[in-house]
Short mmCIF file of C-alpha atoms in Angstrom, two decimals:
data_model
loop_
_atom_site.label_atom_id
_atom_site.label_comp_id
_atom_site.label_asym_id
_atom_site.label_seq_id
_atom_site.Cartn_x
_atom_site.Cartn_y
_atom_site.Cartn_z
CA MET A 25 68.38 100.40 128.36
CA THR A 26 69.06 104.15 128.22
CA SER A 27 67.56 105.95 125.35
CA HIS A 28 69.95 107.49 122.79
CA ARG A 29 67.38 109.87 121.29
CA ALA A 30 68.13 113.56 120.79
CA LYS A 31 71.26 113.82 123.07
CA VAL A 32 74.11 114.94 120.77
CA GLY A 33 74.93 118.20 119.14
CA VAL A 34 77.19 118.12 116.09
CA VAL A 35 79.20 121.42 115.48
CA VAL A 36 80.09 121.81 111.71
CA ILE A 37 82.51 124.65 110.86
CA GLY A 38 83.36 125.89 107.47
CA TYR A 39 84.88 128.74 105.49
CA ASP A 40 84.34 129.13 101.60
CA ASP A 41 83.70 125.38 101.32
CA ALA A 42 80.40 125.42 99.37
CA ALA A 43 81.54 122.33 97.37
CA HIS A 44 81.59 120.12 100.49
CA VAL A 45 79.80 121.68 103.53
CA ALA A 46 76.33 120.32 102.69
CA ASP A 47 77.74 116.76 102.47
CA ALA A 48 79.21 117.24 106.01
CA VAL A 49 75.95 118.56 107.34
CA ARG A 50 73.90 115.79 105.76
CA SER A 51 76.18 113.11 107.20
CA ALA A 52 75.49 114.49 110.67
CA LEU A 53 71.77 114.72 110.11
CA ALA A 54 71.84 111.17 108.76
CA GLN A 55 72.99 109.82 112.22
CA GLY A 56 69.46 109.62 113.16
CA ASP A 57 67.46 110.46 116.32
CA ALA A 58 70.54 110.53 118.46
CA VAL A 59 71.31 113.88 117.01
CA ARG A 60 69.32 116.65 118.60
CA GLU A 61 70.97 119.63 116.79
CA VAL A 62 73.50 120.29 114.16
CA ILE A 63 75.04 123.62 114.53
CA ALA A 64 76.66 124.94 111.35
CA VAL A 65 79.00 127.93 112.01
CA ASP A 66 79.97 129.74 108.98
CA ASP A 67 83.15 131.74 109.35
CA CYS A 68 82.13 134.75 107.12
CA SER A 69 82.32 132.95 103.76
CA THR A 70 82.21 134.59 100.57
CA ASP A 71 81.51 131.74 98.10
CA GLY A 72 77.67 131.13 98.79
CA SER A 73 78.23 128.70 101.65
CA ALA A 74 76.18 130.85 103.97
CA ALA A 75 73.17 130.93 101.67
CA LEU A 76 73.51 127.14 101.07
CA LEU A 77 73.37 126.46 104.76
CA ASP A 78 70.33 128.80 105.25
CA ALA A 79 68.64 126.83 102.53
CA LEU A 80 69.27 123.51 104.30
CA ALA A 81 68.16 124.97 107.55
CA ALA A 82 64.81 126.08 106.06
CA GLU A 83 63.98 122.43 105.39
CA GLU A 84 65.58 120.83 108.39
CA PRO A 85 64.47 121.87 111.84
CA ARG A 86 67.38 120.27 113.69
CA LEU A 87 69.93 122.57 111.76
CA THR A 88 70.88 125.99 113.19
CA VAL A 89 73.25 128.32 111.37
CA ILE A 90 75.56 130.69 113.03
CA HIS A 91 76.92 133.50 110.83
CA ARG A 92 80.13 135.03 111.94
CA ALA A 93 80.49 138.71 111.08
CA VAL A 94 84.26 138.61 110.70
CA ASN A 95 86.35 135.66 109.54
CA SER A 96 88.40 134.32 112.53
CA GLY A 97 91.29 133.08 110.39
CA GLY A 98 91.23 129.58 112.09
CA CYS A 99 89.06 126.74 113.43
CA GLY A 100 89.04 127.52 117.13
CA SER A 101 86.74 130.48 117.25
CA PRO A 102 83.87 128.99 115.30
CA ARG A 103 84.11 125.71 117.26
CA ASN A 104 83.86 127.82 120.46
CA ASP A 105 80.79 129.43 119.01
CA GLY A 106 79.33 126.00 118.56
CA ILE A 107 80.10 124.93 122.16
CA ASP A 108 78.48 128.18 123.38
CA ALA A 109 75.39 127.56 121.41
CA ALA A 110 74.83 123.80 122.11
CA THR A 111 71.91 122.68 124.17
CA ALA A 112 72.45 118.95 123.89
CA PRO A 113 74.02 117.05 126.65
CA TYR A 114 76.91 115.83 124.30
CA VAL A 115 78.77 117.67 121.62
CA MET A 116 81.20 116.51 118.90
CA PHE A 117 82.90 118.44 116.00
CA LEU A 118 82.85 118.09 112.22
CA ASP A 119 84.87 119.87 109.60
CA SER A 120 83.09 121.06 106.44
CA ASP A 121 85.23 118.94 104.03
CA ASP A 122 84.85 115.71 106.13
CA VAL A 123 81.95 113.34 107.04
CA LEU A 124 80.70 111.13 109.85
CA PRO A 125 80.22 107.53 108.66
CA PRO A 126 76.79 105.94 109.45
CA GLY A 127 76.50 104.84 113.07
CA ALA A 128 79.25 107.06 114.41
CA VAL A 129 77.08 108.94 116.87
CA ASP A 130 75.16 105.93 118.13
CA ALA A 131 78.54 104.03 118.70
CA LEU A 132 80.01 106.87 120.75
CA LEU A 133 76.95 107.80 122.60
CA GLY A 134 76.14 104.32 123.49
CA THR A 135 79.55 103.83 124.97
CA ALA A 136 79.52 107.14 126.85
CA GLU A 137 76.19 106.38 128.52
CA ALA A 138 76.91 102.73 129.23
CA HIS A 139 80.01 103.66 131.07
CA GLY A 140 79.13 107.04 132.31
CA VAL A 141 82.26 108.79 130.95
CA PRO A 142 82.52 112.40 129.74
CA VAL A 143 84.69 111.52 126.71
CA ALA A 144 84.24 108.70 124.32
CA ALA A 145 86.63 108.26 121.37
CA GLY A 146 86.70 106.08 118.27
CA LEU A 147 88.89 105.39 115.21
CA CYS A 148 89.39 108.06 112.49
CA VAL A 149 90.43 107.15 109.00
CA ARG A 150 92.14 109.47 106.47
CA ARG A 151 90.61 108.99 103.20
CA GLU A 152 92.88 110.11 100.23
CA LEU A 153 90.83 111.58 97.42
CA PRO A 154 90.31 110.97 94.71
CA SER A 155 91.80 107.44 95.06
CA GLY A 156 89.55 106.52 98.17
CA ARG A 157 92.50 104.89 99.84
CA GLU A 158 92.01 104.83 103.68
CA VAL A 159 94.71 105.00 106.28
CA PRO A 160 93.67 104.47 110.05
CA TRP A 161 94.81 107.18 112.51
CA GLU A 162 96.43 105.89 115.61
CA ARG A 163 95.05 102.32 114.80
CA ALA A 164 96.77 100.73 117.71
CA LEU A 165 95.05 103.01 120.24
CA TYR A 166 91.56 102.00 119.02
CA ALA A 167 92.45 98.30 118.56
CA GLY A 168 89.84 97.28 121.00
CA PRO A 169 87.30 98.64 123.63
CA ALA A 170 88.64 100.09 126.79
CA VAL A 171 87.51 102.25 129.73
CA LEU A 172 90.24 104.26 131.42
CA PRO A 173 89.75 105.72 134.79
CA ASN A 174 92.47 108.38 133.96
CA PRO A 175 94.08 109.29 130.63
CA SER A 176 97.52 108.81 132.33
CA ARG A 177 96.77 105.08 132.21
CA ARG A 178 97.33 105.18 128.47
CA PRO A 179 99.93 107.94 127.62
CA ARG A 180 99.48 107.19 123.96
CA LEU A 181 96.19 109.19 123.99
CA ALA A 182 98.46 112.32 123.85
CA HIS A 183 99.41 111.10 120.38
CA ASP A 184 95.78 111.43 119.17
CA THR A 185 95.66 115.16 118.83
CA LEU A 186 92.30 115.13 116.83
CA CYS A 187 89.31 116.62 118.45
CA VAL A 188 86.80 115.42 115.78
CA ASN A 189 86.80 111.46 116.64
CA LYS A 190 85.49 112.10 120.04
CA LEU A 191 82.21 112.78 121.87
CA TYR A 192 82.28 115.13 124.84
CA ARG A 193 79.79 115.75 127.50
CA THR A 194 78.98 119.46 127.19
CA ASP A 195 78.85 120.23 130.86
CA PHE A 196 82.33 118.62 131.13
CA LEU A 197 83.76 121.08 128.63
CA ARG A 198 81.95 124.02 130.36
CA GLU A 199 82.79 123.07 133.97
CA HIS A 200 86.46 122.89 133.14
CA ALA A 201 86.42 125.78 130.76
CA ILE A 202 87.97 123.73 127.98
CA ARG A 203 87.80 125.77 124.77
CA PHE A 204 89.90 126.03 121.71
CA PRO A 205 92.46 128.96 121.13
CA GLU A 206 90.81 131.85 119.48
CA GLY A 207 91.63 133.52 116.21
CA ARG A 208 94.31 132.21 113.74
CA TYR A 209 95.96 129.36 115.72
CA PRO A 210 96.94 126.51 113.54
CA TYR A 211 96.86 123.12 115.09
CA GLU A 212 94.37 124.52 117.67
CA ASP A 213 93.22 120.89 118.42
CA TYR A 214 96.57 120.07 119.97
CA VAL A 215 95.79 122.62 122.60
CA PHE A 216 92.15 121.62 123.05
CA SER A 217 93.07 117.87 123.29
CA ALA A 218 95.69 118.69 126.01
CA ARG A 219 93.23 120.65 127.90
CA VAL A 220 90.74 117.71 127.83
CA LEU A 221 93.47 115.31 129.03
CA ALA A 222 94.68 117.67 131.70
CA ALA A 223 91.12 117.66 133.21
CA ALA A 224 91.71 113.82 133.94
CA PRO A 225 88.31 112.58 132.74
CA ARG A 226 87.40 108.93 132.52
CA VAL A 227 87.74 107.97 128.94
CA ALA A 228 86.10 105.08 126.85
CA LEU A 229 87.74 104.01 123.61
CA ILE A 230 85.97 101.91 120.99
CA PRO A 231 87.31 100.32 117.69
CA ASP A 232 84.49 101.62 115.48
CA THR A 233 85.35 104.03 112.76
CA VAL A 234 83.51 107.33 113.83
CA TYR A 235 85.08 109.94 111.57
CA VAL A 236 86.27 110.13 107.95
CA TRP A 237 89.00 112.65 107.39
CA HIS A 238 89.08 113.75 103.74
CA VAL A 239 92.58 114.40 102.40
CA ARG A 240 92.58 116.43 99.20
CA ARG A 241 96.23 117.14 98.27
CA ASP A 242 95.21 118.68 94.79
CA ALA A 243 92.63 121.15 96.35
CA GLU A 244 93.24 124.84 95.48
CA ARG A 245 93.41 125.70 99.10
CA LEU A 246 95.20 123.07 101.13
CA SER A 247 94.29 122.30 104.67
CA ILE A 248 96.51 123.43 107.45
CA SER A 249 97.98 120.02 108.02
CA LEU A 250 98.96 119.73 104.29
CA ASP A 251 100.08 123.34 103.65
CA ARG A 252 103.60 122.86 104.95
CA GLY A 253 105.58 124.80 102.43
CA ASP A 254 106.07 127.85 104.58
CA ILE A 255 108.27 127.86 107.69
CA SER A 256 105.22 129.47 109.64
CA ASN A 257 103.42 126.22 109.41
CA TRP A 258 106.37 124.46 111.32
CA ARG A 259 106.59 127.29 113.81
CA ALA A 260 102.91 126.94 114.41
CA ARG A 261 103.25 123.22 114.90
CA THR A 262 106.11 123.51 117.39
CA GLU A 263 104.23 126.21 119.36
CA ALA A 264 101.09 124.00 119.57
CA ASN A 265 103.22 121.09 120.76
CA ARG A 266 104.95 123.37 123.36
CA ALA A 267 101.51 124.61 124.63
CA ALA A 268 100.13 121.07 124.88
CA TYR A 269 103.19 120.05 126.79
CA GLU A 270 102.99 122.90 129.26
CA ILE A 271 99.29 122.42 129.76
CA LEU A 272 99.73 118.87 130.76
CA LEU A 273 102.91 119.40 132.90
CA GLY A 274 101.09 122.27 134.71
CA ALA A 275 98.34 119.76 135.54
CA GLY A 276 100.81 117.44 137.07
CA GLU A 277 100.47 114.95 134.16
CA LYS A 278 104.22 114.20 133.64
CA ARG A 279 103.62 110.93 131.78
CA LEU A 280 101.22 112.57 129.36
CA ALA A 281 103.38 115.59 128.85
CA ARG A 282 106.40 113.41 127.96
CA ALA A 283 104.15 111.57 125.63
CA VAL A 284 103.62 114.91 123.78
CA HIS A 285 107.31 115.20 123.35
CA ALA A 286 107.51 111.56 122.15
CA LYS A 287 104.77 112.05 119.63
CA PHE A 288 106.53 115.26 118.34
CA LEU A 289 109.77 113.25 117.82
CA ASP A 290 108.10 110.11 116.27
CA HIS A 291 105.57 111.85 114.02
CA ASP A 292 106.02 115.59 113.56
CA LEU A 293 109.87 115.81 113.37
CA ARG A 294 110.15 112.74 110.98
CA MET A 295 107.37 113.94 108.62
CA TYR A 296 108.83 117.41 108.10
CA THR A 297 112.42 115.96 107.85
CA ARG A 298 111.21 113.79 104.97
CA GLU A 299 110.33 116.80 103.06
CA LEU A 300 113.34 119.01 103.85
CA GLU A 301 115.13 118.35 100.46
CA LEU A 302 111.98 119.75 98.71
CA ARG A 303 112.39 123.10 100.33
CA THR A 304 114.59 126.19 99.57
CA ALA A 305 117.97 126.65 101.21
CA ALA A 306 116.45 129.59 103.24
CA TYR A 307 113.67 127.41 104.54
CA ARG A 308 115.99 124.65 105.61
CA ARG A 309 118.25 127.12 107.52
CA ASP A 310 115.26 128.62 109.33
CA TRP A 311 113.70 125.14 109.83
CA TRP A 312 117.04 123.84 111.31
CA ASP A 313 117.57 126.73 113.66
CA HIS A 314 114.05 126.78 115.03
CA THR A 315 114.00 123.06 115.48
CA ARG A 316 117.25 123.11 117.37
CA ALA A 317 115.97 125.94 119.64
CA TYR A 318 112.77 123.97 120.30
CA LEU A 319 114.47 120.72 120.87
CA SER A 320 116.87 122.30 123.35
CA THR A 321 113.93 122.88 125.70
CA PHE A 322 113.35 119.11 126.04
CA ASP A 323 114.52 117.03 129.02
CA ALA A 324 117.51 114.84 128.49
CA ALA A 325 115.26 111.89 129.11
CA ASP A 326 113.08 112.73 126.22
CA LEU A 327 116.04 112.08 123.89
CA THR A 328 117.80 109.34 125.68
CA LEU A 329 114.94 107.07 127.00
CA ASN A 330 114.91 105.10 123.70
CA PRO A 331 118.11 106.31 121.85
CA SER A 332 117.62 103.90 118.97
CA ALA A 333 114.19 105.30 118.06
CA PRO A 334 114.49 107.15 114.62
CA GLY A 335 112.99 110.49 115.89
CA ARG A 336 115.26 110.64 118.88
CA LEU A 337 118.36 110.10 116.78
CA LEU A 338 117.23 112.70 114.28
CA ALA A 339 116.90 115.10 117.24
CA ARG A 340 120.32 114.27 118.44
CA VAL A 341 121.91 114.92 115.10
CA LEU A 342 120.03 118.27 114.89
CA LEU A 343 121.21 119.32 118.35
CA ALA A 344 124.88 118.41 117.56
CA SER A 345 125.06 120.28 114.27
CA PRO A 346 124.47 124.18 113.93
CA ALA A 347 123.95 123.92 110.35
CA PRO A 348 121.82 121.63 108.06
CA ARG A 349 123.74 118.49 106.94
CA ASP A 350 123.18 114.95 105.70
CA LEU A 351 119.80 115.75 104.54
CA PRO A 352 119.51 112.60 102.14
CA ARG A 353 120.51 110.41 104.95
CA LEU A 354 118.20 112.09 107.58
CA ARG A 355 115.34 111.65 105.05
CA GLU A 356 115.87 107.94 104.88
CA LEU A 357 116.11 107.76 108.71
CA ALA A 358 112.79 109.63 108.86
CA ALA A 359 111.11 107.03 106.55
CA ARG A 360 108.59 104.40 107.82
CA PRO A 361 110.30 101.95 108.51
CA ALA A 362 113.46 103.87 109.09
CA ARG A 363 116.56 103.26 107.02
CA LEU A 364 120.03 104.16 108.14
CA LEU A 365 122.27 104.43 105.00
CA PRO A 366 125.95 104.19 105.02
CA PRO A 367 128.55 105.21 105.86
CA TYR A 368 128.75 103.50 109.20
CA SER A 369 131.52 105.42 111.04
CA ARG A 370 133.33 104.61 114.28
CA ALA A 371 135.03 106.75 116.74
CA SER A 372 138.78 106.42 117.71
CA ASP A 373 137.70 103.96 120.46
CA ASP A 374 135.86 101.95 117.87
CA THR A 375 132.32 103.00 119.12
CA PRO A 376 129.80 103.32 116.39
CA VAL A 377 129.00 107.05 115.66
CA TRP A 378 126.74 109.16 113.19
CA SER A 379 129.92 110.29 111.41
CA SER A 380 133.71 110.93 111.72
CA ASP A 381 133.09 114.56 112.18
CA LEU A 382 130.05 114.20 114.52
CA PRO A 383 131.26 111.60 117.02
CA GLN A 384 129.26 112.96 119.85
CA VAL A 385 126.15 111.30 118.34
CA SER A 386 126.79 107.78 119.51
CA LEU A 387 125.12 104.73 117.84
CA GLU A 388 126.47 102.32 120.41
CA HIS A 389 122.89 101.37 121.25
CA PHE A 390 122.59 99.55 118.01
CA LEU A 391 125.15 96.88 119.19
CA GLU A 392 122.55 95.78 121.82
CA ARG A 393 119.38 95.96 119.76
CA PRO A 394 118.21 92.89 117.93
CA ALA A 395 118.88 92.90 114.26
CA HIS A 396 115.28 92.57 113.19
CA LEU A 397 114.57 95.87 114.98
CA LEU A 398 117.36 97.84 113.45
CA PRO A 399 117.04 100.63 110.79
CA LEU A 400 118.33 98.22 108.06
CA ALA A 401 119.24 99.80 104.88
CA VAL A 402 118.27 98.10 101.43
CA ASP A 403 118.93 99.52 98.07
CA ALA A 404 116.63 98.57 95.20
CA GLU A 405 116.90 99.16 91.37
CA LEU A 406 114.89 97.85 88.47
CA HIS A 407 116.88 96.43 85.62
CA VAL A 408 115.00 96.14 82.16
CA GLY A 409 116.68 93.56 79.87
CA ALA A 410 115.78 92.35 76.53
CA ARG A 411 113.62 89.51 77.83
CA ALA A 412 112.83 90.26 81.42
CA THR A 413 112.85 92.94 84.16
CA ARG A 414 114.67 92.13 87.22
CA LEU A 415 114.58 93.87 90.78
CA ARG A 416 118.03 94.00 92.22
CA LEU A 417 118.49 94.35 95.97
CA ARG A 418 121.45 95.20 98.26
CA LEU A 419 121.30 94.86 101.90
CA HIS A 420 124.09 96.76 103.89
CA GLU A 421 125.79 95.53 107.01
CA LEU A 422 125.24 97.57 110.18
CA TYR A 423 128.15 97.23 112.57
CA GLY A 424 128.18 93.45 112.30
CA ARG A 425 124.70 92.98 113.54
CA VAL A 426 123.27 91.73 110.21
CA ALA A 427 125.89 89.14 109.83
CA GLN A 428 125.03 87.91 113.28
CA SER A 429 121.44 87.13 112.11
CA GLY A 430 122.47 85.55 108.95
CA PRO A 431 120.36 87.17 106.11
CA ALA A 432 118.76 84.43 104.00
CA SER A 433 116.27 86.02 101.58
CA ALA A 434 114.00 88.86 100.90
CA HIS A 435 110.27 88.48 100.15
CA VAL A 436 109.09 90.94 97.61
CA VAL A 437 105.65 92.49 97.39
CA PHE A 438 104.34 95.27 95.20
CA THR A 439 101.22 96.68 96.97
CA ARG A 440 98.77 99.03 95.22
CA ARG A 441 98.62 102.19 97.37
CA GLU A 442 94.87 103.08 96.59
CA ASP A 443 93.47 99.83 97.93
CA GLY A 444 96.19 97.60 99.40
CA ARG A 445 95.92 95.00 96.67
CA VAL A 446 98.98 92.83 96.18
CA GLY A 447 100.14 92.90 92.42
CA LEU A 448 103.33 91.02 92.37
CA ARG A 449 105.34 88.74 94.64
CA GLY A 450 108.73 87.31 94.49
CA GLU A 451 111.61 85.93 96.47
CA ALA A 452 115.35 86.98 96.22
CA ARG A 453 118.01 84.96 97.83
CA LEU A 454 120.56 87.07 99.61
CA LEU A 455 124.28 86.20 99.22
CA PRO A 456 127.25 88.11 100.89
CA ASP A 457 129.85 89.86 98.87
CA ARG A 458 133.39 88.75 99.39
CA TYR A 459 134.10 91.49 101.99
CA GLY A 460 130.81 90.83 104.02
CA ASP A 461 129.72 94.43 103.73
CA VAL A 462 126.70 93.83 101.67
CA TRP A 463 124.24 90.92 100.72
CA THR A 464 122.88 91.08 97.33
CA GLY A 465 119.93 89.34 95.52
CA GLU A 466 117.52 89.68 92.63
CA THR A 467 114.16 88.29 91.48
CA PRO A 468 112.29 88.62 88.20
CA VAL A 469 109.26 90.88 88.09
CA GLU A 470 106.51 90.76 85.50
CA LEU A 471 105.64 94.49 85.41
CA SER A 472 102.98 93.90 82.79
CA GLU A 473 100.94 92.20 85.49
CA LEU A 474 100.44 95.39 87.29
CA ALA A 475 97.10 97.17 86.93
CA PRO A 476 97.03 101.03 86.79
CA GLY A 477 97.78 102.73 90.05
CA THR A 478 100.62 103.52 92.43
CA TRP A 479 102.57 100.51 93.62
CA ASP A 480 104.68 100.50 96.84
CA LEU A 481 107.55 98.06 97.18
CA ARG A 482 107.60 96.20 100.62
CA LEU A 483 110.30 93.67 101.60
CA THR A 484 110.38 91.29 104.30
CA LEU A 485 113.96 90.31 105.22
CA ARG A 486 114.27 86.64 106.54
CA PHE A 487 117.16 85.65 108.68
CA GLY A 488 118.90 82.30 109.54
CA ASP A 489 118.21 82.90 113.26
CA GLY A 490 114.30 82.64 112.54
CA THR A 491 113.65 86.38 112.73
CA ASP A 492 112.30 88.67 110.10
CA ARG A 493 112.23 92.36 109.55
CA GLU A 494 109.74 94.24 107.30
CA VAL A 495 111.55 97.21 105.39
CA THR A 496 111.07 99.51 102.42
CA ALA A 497 113.85 99.94 99.92
CA HIS A 498 116.03 102.99 99.06
CA ALA A 499 115.61 103.88 95.30
CA LEU A 500 118.64 103.79 93.26
CA GLY A 501 118.80 105.40 89.89
CA GLY A 502 119.48 109.07 90.43
CA SER A 503 117.41 111.87 92.12
CA GLY A 504 113.89 112.45 91.26
CA LEU A 505 112.00 110.33 88.62
CA LEU A 506 113.60 107.24 87.35
CA ARG A 507 113.45 106.04 83.72
CA ARG A 508 110.03 105.36 82.36
CA ARG A 509 109.12 102.00 80.75
CA VAL A 510 106.34 101.21 78.36
CA VAL A 511 105.01 97.58 78.35
CA LEU A 512 102.09 95.69 76.92
CA ASP A 513 99.06 96.10 79.17
CA VAL A 514 97.72 92.62 79.62
CA HIS A 515 94.79 93.85 81.70
CA HIS A 516 93.26 95.63 78.75
CA SER A 517 92.49 95.10 75.15
CA VAL A 518 95.20 94.19 72.66
CA GLY A 519 97.15 96.94 71.40
CA ARG A 520 96.92 99.22 74.46
CA VAL A 521 100.02 99.98 76.46
CA LEU A 522 100.94 100.55 80.09
CA LEU A 523 103.39 103.24 81.04
CA LEU A 524 105.35 102.45 84.12
CA GLN A 525 107.18 105.12 86.07
CA PRO A 526 109.51 103.97 88.72
CA TYR A 527 110.15 106.84 91.13
CA ARG A 528 111.60 107.91 94.48
CA THR A 529 109.02 108.86 97.11
CA HIS A 530 109.57 111.88 99.56
CA ALA A 531 111.02 109.28 102.03
CA GLY A 532 113.55 108.03 99.32
CA ALA A 533 111.69 104.67 98.76
CA LEU A 534 111.21 102.99 95.35
CA ALA A 535 107.66 102.97 94.13
CA LEU A 536 105.90 102.60 90.64
CA ARG A 537 103.22 104.51 88.99
CA ALA A 538 101.30 102.55 86.21
CA ALA A 539 98.99 104.27 83.82
CA SER A 540 96.90 102.45 81.03
CA GLY A 541 96.74 103.59 77.51
CA TRP A 542 97.78 106.85 75.83
CA ARG A 543 95.46 108.83 77.99
CA GLY A 544 96.92 107.47 81.11
CA MET A 545 100.43 108.32 79.77
CA THR A 546 99.43 111.77 79.07
CA GLU A 547 98.07 112.25 82.55
CA VAL A 548 101.41 110.93 84.18
CA LEU A 549 103.34 113.37 81.99
CA ARG A 550 100.89 116.25 82.82
CA ARG A 551 101.37 115.58 86.69
CA ARG A 552 105.02 115.42 86.14
CA LEU A 553 105.23 118.76 84.36
CA GLY A 554 102.97 120.38 87.12
CA ARG A 555 105.40 119.31 89.85
CA LEU A 556 108.37 120.77 87.92
CA LEU A 557 106.50 123.97 87.38
CA HIS A 558 105.73 124.25 91.08
#
């Protein structure tokens, strides 16, 4: 068996991150003998990071520290410094605020050597802090092991724009001159990843978790991917997508280039659309104009190949309207799963359309799509009575397609966001109104059974034809936060209370925050005040 000893270099980059960089470096060193060197590139920090790294290097011979004389303003230049300094046959990348889980290097290196591939990739998980909730990134892509003779065999690879969950053969990067954009270039990994795919390497995929991406939404300085409040962030994202597309198209990789556009529509466009209502009117106008200009460069097939896909429908509405419109409805369509709220308009020839004043955006494809795959809209509202709290649901008809499947019931689940724990279950029988426009149902919910945390409502609609559809519910009850409730906290000592805060998420869905005791209540109110002030 081929030895895995001392064959990998881990490039750790950081800027003013003394609170976390040591943990990142130690997680790389802790990978064991497979790691020949850890190259820490300090991007001219001013918070003591450089001295901290030098102190670590004095005790660890495998650690080399590179001190940049001038801050680069981005992540690309320090990573390029690491590539240039690497002496190991393989290299991988690690950001100062993230960590490598135990066994990550062994898993990637073992796979790369066993199959003789220049690129091996594994699963990355996004870990929300401080809750610890973990969300896999591109889980389906890494569902099982695979060896691909060419990336074009699996176009979904273009959706995984991360550079950090992969191991690269160093001479492969150098032979093909694959580098990151220099200087301040947000989303530099989009470009780097496209350059890797354009070189058409054999790629091995493994289901092992090889990278932990820490998401700190309350950090004083947000990461580039989280700092989306300025229009420059969106411009940088579209520019990186454009560059990735052109790199792949120029390399003759049409399928992968088209996958870049598909990823933009399904991920990037939906994410920023969900947040549009939170922005200023000036931001929304700039965003709308810039997005329309970018979308106008797409091939027609990019928008019509799967016209019922939410991202493609969003794009068609944007291109058809010169000014921002229907933001609440677009937000719901951008949700996961998508929800298309009423009104459901028809053109003069009875064809389903987005609206009477935007008839060029046809929804005719909904008439042929199975009901359990449609963006069904369910409203949800909590009603607190003298003796019990009931969850009331209302399912909307969608051009007759819902009635054809015969809605029967809605299975109700409240799941804690932090750990996926199920707190409440229920079943609501769905009954049609006299006009056949909506189906309504309700179920009692014992809110006092919920432990502290954030609880998301998930529904499974069950139809008489044997199909079902998982959906989330549109929150009724006015904009912003809904009315708070105080109930007895049955999970703690007698006399303590539980504050329940129903609220509407950025995507418009109903969710609940639960805080135990007066201290918890104070913390919920403090966070609410903070959001109002910002």
